[in-house]
Every structure is written in structure tokens, then in C-alpha cells.
């Protein structure tokens, strides 16, 4: 399923050009048009899903297999010291395009960036047990 109004679906369908790095029957990886680091790559499922939870189960494994392959390509090709891999899910997390996508950013010791957990500093006021109870109550 594709959304004809989605920019990432248009890239998947070849209607919008992109610097493609990897493609298989389930996923496509291409360089981000507004990179935060050299080699900043987006991996998208070919199935249009806005979030990870709306992605069909059978597409989740192949998506993350593609992420693994692309991260390895970037690390080797750009001689990166590491990589930050993440998903911005929902507007509150910074998701701009309503199509699930995984960011892979090659990292270097001298790049001045931080760990992924440094993007937010909202320490809980409740105990871990209370938080766990809330989570398990609704799943």
C-alpha cells in the first residue's frame, strides 16, 4: 500500500529522485536531503505506515534488516567511529513526514554530537514500578 500524497512513497515509486544507497522488496534507503552529518541516511519501508506500530508485523523484520545492512555500509564506506540510529515517532518526537523512517547518522569522536538519550531531559517523578504498572495496564 502506498499513499499517493506521501513524499516518501513518491521516492519509493521513483516519482521523486533520491540518492539511493540500498533497496530490496521491503525497504529503501536514501541520503537525507537535509543531512545532520555526512552520510545521514533514511531507511523507509515500502509499505506506507506512519508509525512503527502501524507497520505490518511481516514488514518490521525486513525493515530492521535493511537498517543493519545500511549502517554497516555507512560505517565502512565513511570510516565512521560509530552510528546513531533512531526513529522520530509522532510530532512530539520531531516526526515531520508521516511515513515511518529510520535515521542512520554516521558518527565520529570529534563531531560534537551527543548520545541519543541526550535529546530529552524529562526525568520521571514517579518510581519505575509505578511507570511499569501504567505501561502494563494498557497493553
PDB file of C-alpha atoms in Angstrom, residues 22-107:
ATOM      1  CA  UNK A  22      20.075   0.297  -0.784  1.00  0.00           C
ATOM      2  CA  UNK A  23      16.831  -1.262  -1.930  1.00  0.00           C
ATOM      3  CA  UNK A  24      15.093  -4.599  -1.533  1.00  0.00           C
ATOM      4  CA  UNK A  25      11.467  -5.727  -1.830  1.00  0.00           C
ATOM      5  CA  UNK A  26      10.544  -4.288   1.599  1.00  0.00           C
ATOM      6  CA  UNK A  27      12.702  -1.196   2.156  1.00  0.00           C
ATOM      7  CA  UNK A  28      14.538   1.672   0.507  1.00  0.00           C
ATOM      8  CA  UNK A  29      17.490   3.650   1.891  1.00  0.00           C
ATOM      9  CA  UNK A  30      18.465   7.064   0.579  1.00  0.00           C
ATOM     10  CA  UNK A  31      20.544  10.036   1.686  1.00  0.00           C
ATOM     11  CA  UNK A  32      18.623  12.662   3.676  1.00  0.00           C
ATOM     12  CA  UNK A  33      18.100  15.910   1.730  1.00  0.00           C
ATOM     13  CA  UNK A  34      18.792  17.894   4.909  1.00  0.00           C
ATOM     14  CA  UNK A  35      21.640  15.875   6.436  1.00  0.00           C
ATOM     15  CA  UNK A  36      22.788  16.414  10.012  1.00  0.00           C
ATOM     16  CA  UNK A  37      26.006  14.510   9.259  1.00  0.00           C
ATOM     17  CA  UNK A  38      27.815  13.298   6.140  1.00  0.00           C
ATOM     18  CA  UNK A  39      26.036  10.116   5.068  1.00  0.00           C
ATOM     19  CA  UNK A  40      22.839  10.796   7.081  1.00  0.00           C
ATOM     20  CA  UNK A  41      20.537   8.166   5.605  1.00  0.00           C
ATOM     21  CA  UNK A  42      16.839   7.398   5.856  1.00  0.00           C
ATOM     22  CA  UNK A  43      15.519   3.854   5.575  1.00  0.00           C
ATOM     23  CA  UNK A  44      11.798   3.620   4.801  1.00  0.00           C
ATOM     24  CA  UNK A  45       9.501   0.646   4.479  1.00  0.00           C
ATOM     25  CA  UNK A  46       7.934   0.392   1.035  1.00  0.00           C
ATOM     26  CA  UNK A  47       4.595  -0.172   2.765  1.00  0.00           C
ATOM     27  CA  UNK A  48       3.114   3.177   3.815  1.00  0.00           C
ATOM     28  CA  UNK A  49       2.877   3.172   7.596  1.00  0.00           C
ATOM     29  CA  UNK A  50       3.011   6.343   9.659  1.00  0.00           C
ATOM     30  CA  UNK A  51       4.473   4.735  12.777  1.00  0.00           C
ATOM     31  CA  UNK A  52       6.201   1.556  13.857  1.00  0.00           C
ATOM     32  CA  UNK A  53       3.018   0.264  15.479  1.00  0.00           C
ATOM     33  CA  UNK A  54       1.051   0.642  12.207  1.00  0.00           C
ATOM     34  CA  UNK A  55       3.676  -1.211  10.177  1.00  0.00           C
ATOM     35  CA  UNK A  56       2.523  -4.780   9.443  1.00  0.00           C
ATOM     36  CA  UNK A  57       4.417  -7.308  11.538  1.00  0.00           C
ATOM     37  CA  UNK A  58       5.794  -9.048   8.450  1.00  0.00           C
ATOM     38  CA  UNK A  59       7.488  -5.802   7.341  1.00  0.00           C
ATOM     39  CA  UNK A  60       9.175  -4.970  10.663  1.00  0.00           C
ATOM     40  CA  UNK A  61      11.921  -7.599  10.453  1.00  0.00           C
ATOM     41  CA  UNK A  62      12.892  -6.766   6.857  1.00  0.00           C
ATOM     42  CA  UNK A  63      12.982  -3.041   7.701  1.00  0.00           C
ATOM     43  CA  UNK A  64      15.453  -3.580  10.519  1.00  0.00           C
ATOM     44  CA  UNK A  65      17.474  -5.992   8.403  1.00  0.00           C
ATOM     45  CA  UNK A  66      17.843  -3.148   5.893  1.00  0.00           C
ATOM     46  CA  UNK A  67      18.827  -0.762   8.723  1.00  0.00           C
ATOM     47  CA  UNK A  68      21.552  -3.196   9.782  1.00  0.00           C
ATOM     48  CA  UNK A  69      22.909  -3.508   6.229  1.00  0.00           C
ATOM     49  CA  UNK A  70      22.883   0.240   5.637  1.00  0.00           C
ATOM     50  CA  UNK A  71      24.551   1.033   8.969  1.00  0.00           C
ATOM     51  CA  UNK A  72      27.338  -1.396   8.066  1.00  0.00           C
ATOM     52  CA  UNK A  73      27.706   0.225   4.615  1.00  0.00           C
ATOM     53  CA  UNK A  74      27.931   3.707   6.121  1.00  0.00           C
ATOM     54  CA  UNK A  75      30.380   2.712   8.846  1.00  0.00           C
ATOM     55  CA  UNK A  76      32.729   1.046   6.370  1.00  0.00           C
ATOM     56  CA  UNK A  77      32.339   3.444   3.461  1.00  0.00           C
ATOM     57  CA  UNK A  78      32.748   6.606   5.521  1.00  0.00           C
ATOM     58  CA  UNK A  79      35.152   5.129   8.090  1.00  0.00           C
ATOM     59  CA  UNK A  80      32.821   6.262  10.867  1.00  0.00           C
ATOM     60  CA  UNK A  81      33.639   5.679  14.529  1.00  0.00           C
ATOM     61  CA  UNK A  82      30.011   4.833  15.320  1.00  0.00           C
ATOM     62  CA  UNK A  83      26.412   5.498  14.315  1.00  0.00           C
ATOM     63  CA  UNK A  84      23.293   6.908  15.877  1.00  0.00           C
ATOM     64  CA  UNK A  85      20.168   5.068  14.762  1.00  0.00           C
ATOM     65  CA  UNK A  86      16.730   6.366  15.636  1.00  0.00           C
ATOM     66  CA  UNK A  87      13.080   6.915  14.820  1.00  0.00           C
ATOM     67  CA  UNK A  88      11.160  10.123  15.465  1.00  0.00           C
ATOM     68  CA  UNK A  89       7.653   8.756  16.026  1.00  0.00           C
ATOM     69  CA  UNK A  90       4.903  11.375  16.181  1.00  0.00           C
ATOM     70  CA  UNK A  91       5.052  15.149  16.005  1.00  0.00           C
ATOM     71  CA  UNK A  92       6.093  15.469  19.673  1.00  0.00           C
ATOM     72  CA  UNK A  93       9.219  13.446  18.836  1.00  0.00           C
ATOM     73  CA  UNK A  94      10.029  15.518  15.749  1.00  0.00           C
ATOM     74  CA  UNK A  95       8.493  13.363  13.008  1.00  0.00           C
ATOM     75  CA  UNK A  96       7.905  15.681  10.053  1.00  0.00           C
ATOM     76  CA  UNK A  97       6.982  13.237   7.277  1.00  0.00           C
ATOM     77  CA  UNK A  98       4.041  10.958   8.093  1.00  0.00           C
ATOM     78  CA  UNK A  99       5.794   7.835   6.825  1.00  0.00           C
ATOM     79  CA  UNK A 100       7.866   5.704   9.168  1.00  0.00           C
ATOM     80  CA  UNK A 101      11.571   6.216   8.604  1.00  0.00           C
ATOM     81  CA  UNK A 102      14.722   5.227  10.428  1.00  0.00           C
ATOM     82  CA  UNK A 103      17.608   7.686  10.588  1.00  0.00           C
ATOM     83  CA  UNK A 104      21.181   6.413  10.493  1.00  0.00           C
ATOM     84  CA  UNK A 105      23.752   9.096  11.231  1.00  0.00           C
ATOM     85  CA  UNK A 106      27.424   8.178  10.917  1.00  0.00           C
ATOM     86  CA  UNK A 107      29.277   9.437  13.991  1.00  0.00           C
TER      87      UNK A 107
END
